[in-house]
Amino acid sequence: MSKKKKKDRKVFDPAVDTGEGRPVYARVAAGDVNDRFSGYPSSGLTPRRLARIFRSADEGDVHDQMELFEEMEEKDPHLFSQMQTRKLAVTGLDWEVQPFSDSEQDKKVADFVDAQLKSIDNLDDIFIDLLDAIGKGISIMEIEWDVDVSGANVIKDIEYVHPKKLIWDSMTDEMKICTREYPGGVSLPENKFVVHRYKAKSGHASRSGVFRTVAWMYLFKNYDIKDWVAFCEVFGMPLRLGKYNAAASESDKAQLMQAIYSLGTDAAGIVPDGTEIKFIESNKTSSVKIYELLARYCDEQTSKAILGQTLTSDSGGGSYAQSKTHNEVRHDLTEADAKALAVTIRRDIIRPLVEYNFGYGVPVPFIGFDCEQAEDQKEVVDIYRTLVCDMGLAIPESHIYKKFNIPKPEDGEAVLKPAVLQRLPTQEPLVAHSLKDDAPDAQGEIDRMADVALRQSGQMFEDMMQPLLEITDKAEDLETLRETLKDEKELAKLYGQMKSPELTDTLHQALYLAELVGRSET
């Protein structure tokens, strides 16, 4: 069967589309319009119903559990905010594809994979969808394979598949996916799906998501918010009490009740003469605090479960040291999430790309996320200067460019240069021991610095005089040399060649330090 027919085939056949040796071009589960509909299991949620949903998930049917988890994010702004913070902390990191080794073949493979990943327009959205496993325990996405003009198997898109379609076989515990053609579940074809798992705790994948723990806090907060809203509806406005005399007719009573209702909605009404209406203010501040405290407590427990702390996510007290420590805990979670995501991408995205285009057994490149926290760039520069100048450590230039995120100059590109070249690390500093307790007197110190400056400037002076020495060697006699030096153009050219920033810097340092020593004696 030709590749064109593979690409155009719409119906997935598990007997044919196994994914062994070639991509599965037919769509399996992504793009189902039924994914947008839900049974809304959170409506009327009770502890007994929540436990029943979890028991069904334990038996392999996670449909209601996954729908509930989706609703939890939609209905609880705090939960949504914490999950967004956790996910965006990873998607905001820089990433790069790293070759398996330094061989030319492995570098070629890594360049191909890097180009393929960068050609996917919605790659950040794909990362967000994969990180959905943090809450649900598992996230699954379907790869849409294609063939480019060169005949290479490439990834056209990676689409989100709702995890409610997953089911675990009761006999073999094999994870299967339910489709319209196969509602009972079908095995996942090889190299067709990206399956990202998150282990918030040990156990089965259907129970390892953070939302299994957060669901109880969501339930209790739900009860609390409902009661709080009812409380505000009843006690938010003063009680309107109407009084009528014993001789009032049923019509008078009905008219009084209608007036009370009107005062609540329209703030206007009429009553017969002699009828009394009183407004009784409610004083229930203690009850309000109880509702608020319970809601805040549930939010704090949710923050602990998702971010590992509360000081960087909830308002409240806390010292700067505590906040800094808690932020480091958050960084640990981000680093763990990034490493887990990198493992999934390498296994389910990069490996199939390599196998289909370079063959089986070819080393698979790595993908890495830059999880390093911001550093003091000045301190880092001092460390590298010590390693190179004092310890003589050989550091590749490519590492420095990468470390400081500096683009490497291309051939012929203009680059910045220092105004004064740095002295060689082997040179003796002019003020080697001027601050020591046994430093000599002022004149002795100046003499010593002069000796050091002469030793340092010897080679510099020779280099500076080299253009003049070359002209002297070329001159046939003294008269020819004299005529050459009289030529203003030749002389200006010679002066330009005899500039020595190193010698100038040494002289400046010597004069400056001598001035300081002299002033210290006055």
XYZ file of C-alpha atoms in Angstrom:
522
model
C 0.000 0.000 0.000
C 1.404 3.384 -0.950
C 2.139 6.165 1.522
C -0.529 8.283 -0.113
C -3.176 5.704 0.691
C -1.905 5.435 4.243
C -2.195 9.154 4.681
C -5.733 9.334 3.287
C -7.141 6.392 5.219
C -9.646 7.636 7.788
C -10.726 4.499 9.692
C -8.321 2.993 12.210
C -7.946 -0.779 11.992
C -6.041 -2.267 14.988
C -5.332 -5.423 12.989
C -3.444 -3.429 10.337
C -2.346 -0.223 12.029
C -0.067 -1.673 14.688
C 2.607 0.996 14.345
C 5.323 -1.617 13.929
C 7.918 -0.488 11.416
C 5.898 2.413 10.012
C 3.759 5.262 11.364
C 0.008 4.961 11.851
C -1.452 7.722 9.691
C -5.122 7.029 10.523
C -6.640 9.034 13.358
C -7.487 6.857 16.363
C -9.083 8.936 19.145
C -8.233 12.637 18.757
C -10.739 15.180 17.510
C -13.847 13.395 18.829
C -16.695 15.920 19.132
C -18.035 14.017 22.150
C -15.004 15.106 24.167
C -16.576 18.499 24.781
C -19.647 16.986 26.464
C -19.652 15.957 30.111
C -21.898 14.167 32.548
C -21.044 16.845 35.155
C -20.381 14.474 38.064
C -19.659 17.447 40.342
C -23.352 18.432 40.351
C -24.771 17.379 43.688
C -21.442 15.870 44.696
C -21.478 14.173 48.109
C -18.816 12.244 50.021
C -20.563 8.972 49.172
C -20.743 9.808 45.463
C -17.104 10.927 45.407
C -16.036 7.659 46.989
C -18.106 5.766 44.402
C -16.368 7.649 41.553
C -12.973 6.769 42.991
C -13.920 3.111 43.392
C -14.933 2.945 39.722
C -11.560 4.438 38.782
C -9.802 1.833 40.930
C -11.623 -0.865 38.948
C -10.276 0.551 35.675
C -13.072 2.899 34.557
C -11.771 6.466 35.020
C -14.483 8.159 32.925
C -16.334 9.914 35.771
C -13.118 10.634 37.676
C -11.549 12.430 34.720
C -14.710 14.451 34.080
C -14.823 15.419 37.751
C -11.186 16.520 37.699
C -11.878 18.679 34.642
C -14.812 20.365 36.381
C -12.768 20.981 39.504
C -10.363 23.157 37.517
C -13.247 24.988 35.868
C -15.203 25.730 39.028
C -12.478 26.495 41.573
C -10.466 29.637 40.697
C -7.857 28.915 43.357
C -7.285 25.384 42.108
C -7.072 26.663 38.543
C -4.532 29.315 39.547
C -2.287 26.834 41.369
C -2.303 24.391 38.459
C -1.500 27.175 35.987
C 1.408 28.252 38.172
C 2.739 24.693 38.309
C 2.440 24.158 34.543
C 3.733 27.549 33.406
C 6.785 27.152 35.625
C 7.868 24.357 33.241
C 6.700 25.746 29.910
C 8.573 28.974 30.641
C 11.909 27.115 30.705
C 14.276 27.056 27.742
C 14.920 23.647 26.206
C 17.383 22.148 23.766
C 17.967 18.868 21.983
C 21.301 17.317 22.939
C 23.062 14.687 20.777
C 23.649 11.251 22.254
C 27.405 11.670 21.699
C 29.882 13.958 19.937
C 29.953 11.866 16.762
C 28.913 13.555 13.520
C 26.081 11.058 12.999
C 24.589 11.704 16.440
C 24.855 15.467 15.896
C 23.072 15.075 12.564
C 20.263 13.124 14.231
C 19.957 15.753 16.995
C 19.776 18.585 14.434
C 16.999 16.753 12.593
C 14.983 16.231 15.801
C 15.529 19.835 16.875
C 14.237 21.106 13.542
C 11.197 18.838 13.732
C 10.234 19.954 17.232
C 10.653 23.622 16.377
C 8.488 23.180 13.285
C 5.503 22.316 15.515
C 3.707 25.655 15.955
C 1.815 24.827 19.166
C 4.609 23.052 21.014
C 4.069 25.098 24.212
C 0.382 24.153 24.177
C 1.404 20.514 23.791
C 3.624 20.817 26.863
C 0.690 22.334 28.788
C -1.569 19.438 27.778
C 1.053 16.867 28.764
C 1.490 18.533 32.155
C -2.220 17.966 32.699
C -0.999 14.661 34.156
C 0.063 16.533 37.310
C -3.562 16.771 38.367
C -5.135 13.769 36.642
C -2.221 11.357 37.002
C -2.001 10.676 33.268
C -2.231 12.693 30.061
C -2.455 11.241 26.572
C -1.971 12.885 23.169
C -2.166 11.479 19.659
C 0.567 12.055 17.065
C -0.526 13.001 13.552
C 2.167 11.619 11.246
C 2.890 12.976 7.781
C 5.447 12.664 4.987
C 7.327 15.769 3.791
C 8.596 16.476 0.280
C 11.890 14.731 1.001
C 10.101 11.528 1.985
C 10.900 11.824 5.701
C 8.318 10.812 8.308
C 7.509 13.966 10.257
C 5.071 15.030 12.952
C 2.345 17.273 11.590
C 0.579 17.833 14.905
C 0.084 16.342 18.374
C -3.545 16.515 19.550
C -4.974 16.257 23.048
C -7.107 13.210 23.841
C -9.419 13.415 26.841
C -8.210 10.922 29.481
C -11.820 9.889 30.183
C -11.436 7.614 27.149
C -8.864 5.489 28.965
C -9.749 2.165 30.507
C -7.685 -0.539 32.196
C -8.318 -4.185 31.371
C -9.635 -5.963 34.471
C -7.624 -9.105 33.692
C -4.293 -7.866 32.343
C -4.352 -4.262 33.659
C -3.396 -3.127 30.148
C -4.271 0.494 29.465
C -6.578 0.781 26.458
C -8.368 3.641 24.756
C -12.070 3.743 23.916
C -13.028 5.025 20.463
C -16.256 5.407 18.542
C -15.524 2.232 16.554
C -14.201 0.337 19.606
C -16.157 1.524 22.700
C -14.846 -1.426 24.691
C -11.283 -0.228 24.295
C -8.404 -1.010 21.952
C -4.673 -1.333 22.589
C -2.601 1.755 21.879
C -0.663 1.418 18.595
C 3.091 1.733 18.912
C 4.557 5.228 18.349
C 1.089 6.747 17.909
C 0.400 8.206 21.354
C 2.352 10.360 23.783
C 1.541 9.108 27.289
C 2.771 11.257 30.155
C 2.377 9.925 33.685
C 2.817 11.813 36.935
C 3.404 9.986 40.206
C 2.314 12.264 43.011
C 2.371 9.119 45.095
C 3.133 5.449 44.583
C 0.403 3.248 43.216
C -1.662 2.753 40.088
C -1.607 5.451 37.389
C -5.355 6.072 37.826
C -4.747 7.049 41.473
C -1.447 8.932 41.239
C -2.687 12.423 40.342
C -2.746 15.360 42.749
C -6.495 15.797 42.233
C -7.202 12.529 44.066
C -6.051 14.292 47.223
C -7.368 17.744 46.358
C -10.858 16.389 45.548
C -11.785 16.147 49.211
C -10.810 19.744 49.892
C -12.799 20.713 46.778
C -15.851 18.872 48.149
C -15.664 20.466 51.600
C -15.108 23.914 50.111
C -18.108 23.351 47.837
C -20.345 22.717 50.844
C -18.884 25.746 52.602
C -19.378 28.119 49.664
C -22.992 26.991 49.151
C -23.806 27.620 52.807
C -21.940 30.918 52.728
C -23.934 32.138 49.727
C -27.192 31.083 51.385
C -26.123 32.868 54.552
C -25.384 36.063 52.630
C -28.737 35.853 50.869
C -30.624 35.522 54.130
C -28.610 37.757 56.437
C -27.111 40.169 53.957
C -30.221 42.307 54.113
C -32.106 43.367 57.260
C -35.145 41.354 58.276
C -38.380 43.099 57.247
C -41.067 42.481 59.852
C -44.646 43.643 59.244
C -47.255 44.066 61.971
C -51.026 44.218 61.531
C -53.796 44.609 64.095
C -56.166 41.844 64.969
C -59.005 43.396 62.958
C -57.062 43.268 59.678
C -58.733 41.354 56.874
C -57.076 38.735 54.675
C -56.788 41.351 51.934
C -54.939 43.681 54.318
C -52.549 40.866 55.281
C -51.838 40.001 51.650
C -51.261 43.655 50.851
C -48.817 43.927 53.767
C -46.886 40.846 52.624
C -46.681 42.225 49.089
C -45.340 45.497 50.459
C -42.630 43.661 52.376
C -41.582 41.776 49.229
C -41.519 45.058 47.287
C -39.296 46.666 49.886
C -36.802 43.857 49.389
C -36.630 44.115 45.609
C -37.898 47.532 44.585
C -37.136 49.411 47.810
C -40.638 50.903 47.576
C -44.159 49.936 48.650
C -47.459 51.117 50.132
C -49.379 49.829 53.133
C -52.691 50.759 54.749
C -52.690 53.414 57.422
C -51.956 51.984 60.839
C -49.748 49.164 59.478
C -46.199 48.976 60.841
C -43.039 47.635 59.146
C -39.770 47.278 61.073
C -36.242 46.627 59.729
C -34.175 44.427 62.045
C -30.427 44.421 61.334
C -28.580 41.110 61.581
C -25.364 40.752 63.555
C -23.775 37.478 62.356
C -20.132 38.441 61.901
C -18.927 35.357 63.768
C -20.699 33.077 61.286
C -19.130 34.927 58.344
C -15.659 34.321 59.787
C -16.363 30.599 60.145
C -17.235 30.278 56.451
C -14.233 32.318 55.396
C -11.846 30.397 57.637
C -13.021 27.062 56.275
C -12.715 28.235 52.653
C -9.250 29.623 53.323
C -8.204 26.406 55.044
C -9.284 24.341 52.022
C -7.368 26.683 49.700
C -4.236 26.379 51.810
C -4.384 22.580 51.773
C -4.845 22.683 48.008
C -1.775 24.912 47.668
C 0.269 22.528 49.787
C -0.762 19.575 47.631
C 0.005 21.316 44.306
C 2.888 23.686 45.064
C 4.269 22.145 48.234
C 3.803 25.345 50.236
C 1.497 28.317 50.799
C 3.575 31.471 51.343
C 4.111 32.146 47.610
C 0.506 31.370 46.694
C -1.752 32.608 49.526
C -1.902 35.929 51.313
C -0.888 35.788 54.930
C 1.976 36.131 57.322
C 5.417 34.703 56.913
C 8.985 35.901 57.084
C 11.206 36.524 54.079
C 13.358 33.517 55.016
C 10.292 31.267 55.097
C 9.099 32.571 51.733
C 12.530 31.985 50.219
C 12.648 28.421 51.547
C 9.157 27.702 50.259
C 10.050 29.113 46.861
C 12.977 26.675 46.710
C 10.532 23.853 47.367
C 8.536 25.078 44.393
C 11.690 25.046 42.290
C 12.275 21.416 43.246
C 8.813 20.557 41.945
C 9.461 22.470 38.734
C 12.735 20.632 38.201
C 11.052 17.262 38.813
C 8.216 18.128 36.413
C 10.695 19.196 33.727
C 12.753 16.007 34.057
C 9.647 13.796 33.891
C 8.390 15.697 30.839
C 11.778 15.356 29.144
C 11.709 11.579 29.661
C 8.246 11.325 28.070
C 9.179 13.510 25.091
C 12.322 11.492 24.435
C 10.486 8.162 24.686
C 7.263 8.942 22.803
C 8.225 11.746 20.372
C 11.963 11.801 19.710
C 12.492 8.036 19.613
C 9.799 7.397 16.921
C 11.222 10.251 14.825
C 14.664 8.660 14.976
C 13.447 5.119 14.299
C 11.283 6.048 11.305
C 13.940 8.246 9.676
C 17.314 6.778 10.703
C 16.467 3.192 11.558
C 16.127 1.084 14.683
C 19.072 0.907 17.044
C 20.254 4.463 16.298
C 21.096 6.328 19.548
C 18.258 8.637 20.556
C 19.088 12.293 21.391
C 18.124 13.825 24.703
C 15.991 16.872 25.415
C 16.848 19.011 28.416
C 15.103 21.901 30.149
C 17.168 24.688 31.677
C 16.077 24.485 35.315
C 18.945 26.513 36.768
C 17.852 29.426 38.894
C 19.031 32.949 38.186
C 22.605 33.554 39.273
C 24.630 36.623 40.081
C 26.363 37.059 36.721
C 29.204 39.043 38.275
C 29.984 36.240 40.724
C 29.878 33.682 37.914
C 32.358 35.743 35.881
C 34.710 35.930 38.875
C 34.521 32.140 39.261
C 35.407 31.556 35.623
C 38.259 34.091 35.839
C 39.663 32.202 38.832
C 39.347 28.848 37.083
C 41.096 30.067 33.931
C 43.633 32.625 35.161
C 44.633 31.152 38.529
C 44.056 27.438 38.047
C 44.717 27.200 34.318
C 41.539 25.188 33.632
C 40.755 24.806 29.920
C 37.127 25.826 29.284
C 35.608 25.620 25.777
C 34.420 28.899 24.311
C 31.127 27.250 23.322
C 30.402 26.626 27.017
C 30.883 30.313 27.872
C 28.601 31.398 25.030
C 25.944 28.962 26.225
C 26.380 29.820 29.913
C 25.773 33.536 29.427
C 23.316 33.108 26.545
C 25.562 35.050 24.164
C 25.262 34.312 20.432
C 28.493 33.102 18.882
C 29.777 35.589 16.263
C 29.541 34.437 12.673
C 32.355 34.651 10.152
C 33.192 38.256 9.358
C 30.766 39.668 11.926
C 31.962 42.749 13.811
C 32.657 42.053 17.481
C 33.366 44.198 20.528
C 36.962 44.397 21.744
C 38.381 45.577 25.094
C 39.993 48.999 25.137
C 42.977 47.626 27.068
C 44.067 44.011 26.826
C 44.238 42.147 30.109
C 47.693 41.338 31.477
C 48.801 37.755 31.278
C 47.904 35.769 34.407
C 51.554 34.790 34.901
C 52.630 38.419 35.306
C 53.422 39.646 38.787
C 50.969 42.321 39.919
C 52.480 45.719 40.543
C 51.063 45.892 44.038
C 51.770 42.291 45.082
C 52.320 42.913 48.777
C 51.858 46.612 49.323
C 49.073 45.921 51.822
C 51.026 43.375 53.855
C 52.220 44.153 57.346
C 55.860 43.711 56.338
C 55.646 46.087 53.353
C 58.835 48.246 52.888
C 58.934 52.014 53.237
C 57.428 54.283 50.590
C 60.587 54.736 48.500
C 61.378 51.039 48.678
C 57.867 50.175 47.572
C 58.075 52.573 44.617
C 61.456 51.129 43.597
C 60.085 47.629 43.772
C 57.076 48.565 41.624
C 59.433 50.171 39.103
C 61.416 46.924 38.875
C 58.238 44.924 38.366
C 57.041 47.390 35.707
C 60.365 47.090 33.867
C 60.162 43.307 33.876
C 56.592 43.373 32.613
C 57.234 45.994 29.949
C 60.329 44.299 28.476
C 58.452 42.042 26.084
C 55.844 44.728 25.479
C 58.564 47.188 24.445
C 60.108 44.615 22.103
C 56.732 43.998 20.465
C 56.187 47.741 20.127
C 59.589 48.252 18.487
C 59.181 45.360 16.074
C 57.838 47.504 13.140
C 60.860 49.853 13.486
C 63.248 46.902 13.581
C 61.721 45.528 10.393
C 62.268 48.850 8.583
C 65.845 48.937 9.861
C 66.522 45.412 8.588
C 65.175 46.314 5.139
C 67.281 49.515 4.837
C 70.468 49.050 2.776
C 72.349 51.779 4.616
C 71.938 54.550 7.201
C 71.104 57.168 4.579
C 68.230 55.082 3.209
C 66.879 54.607 6.718
C 67.076 58.349 7.363
C 65.139 59.124 4.151
C 62.498 56.568 5.036
C 61.923 58.094 8.447
C 61.610 61.566 6.934
C 58.598 60.443 4.857
C 55.559 61.746 6.798
C 53.175 59.104 5.419
C 55.590 56.300 6.208
C 56.239 57.764 9.647
C 52.513 58.053 10.449
C 52.030 54.462 9.364
C 54.936 53.421 11.601
C 53.482 55.228 14.627
C 50.164 53.465 14.084
C 51.883 50.085 14.132
C 53.873 50.849 17.301
C 50.880 51.405 19.593
C 50.962 49.191 22.708
C 47.861 49.305 24.944
C 49.516 46.827 27.313
C 52.542 49.076 27.866
C 50.298 52.107 28.331
C 48.234 50.234 30.901
C 51.349 49.144 32.814
C 52.718 52.720 32.909
C 49.384 54.069 34.079
C 49.223 51.521 36.876
C 52.783 52.228 37.977
C 52.238 56.015 38.060
C 48.889 55.626 39.838
C 50.224 53.281 42.515
C 53.306 55.421 43.041
C 51.038 58.410 43.568
C 48.981 56.479 46.137
C 52.103 55.344 48.028
C 53.440 58.886 48.057
C 50.171 60.301 49.372
C 50.037 57.667 52.115
C 53.348 59.011 53.495
C 52.229 62.643 53.661
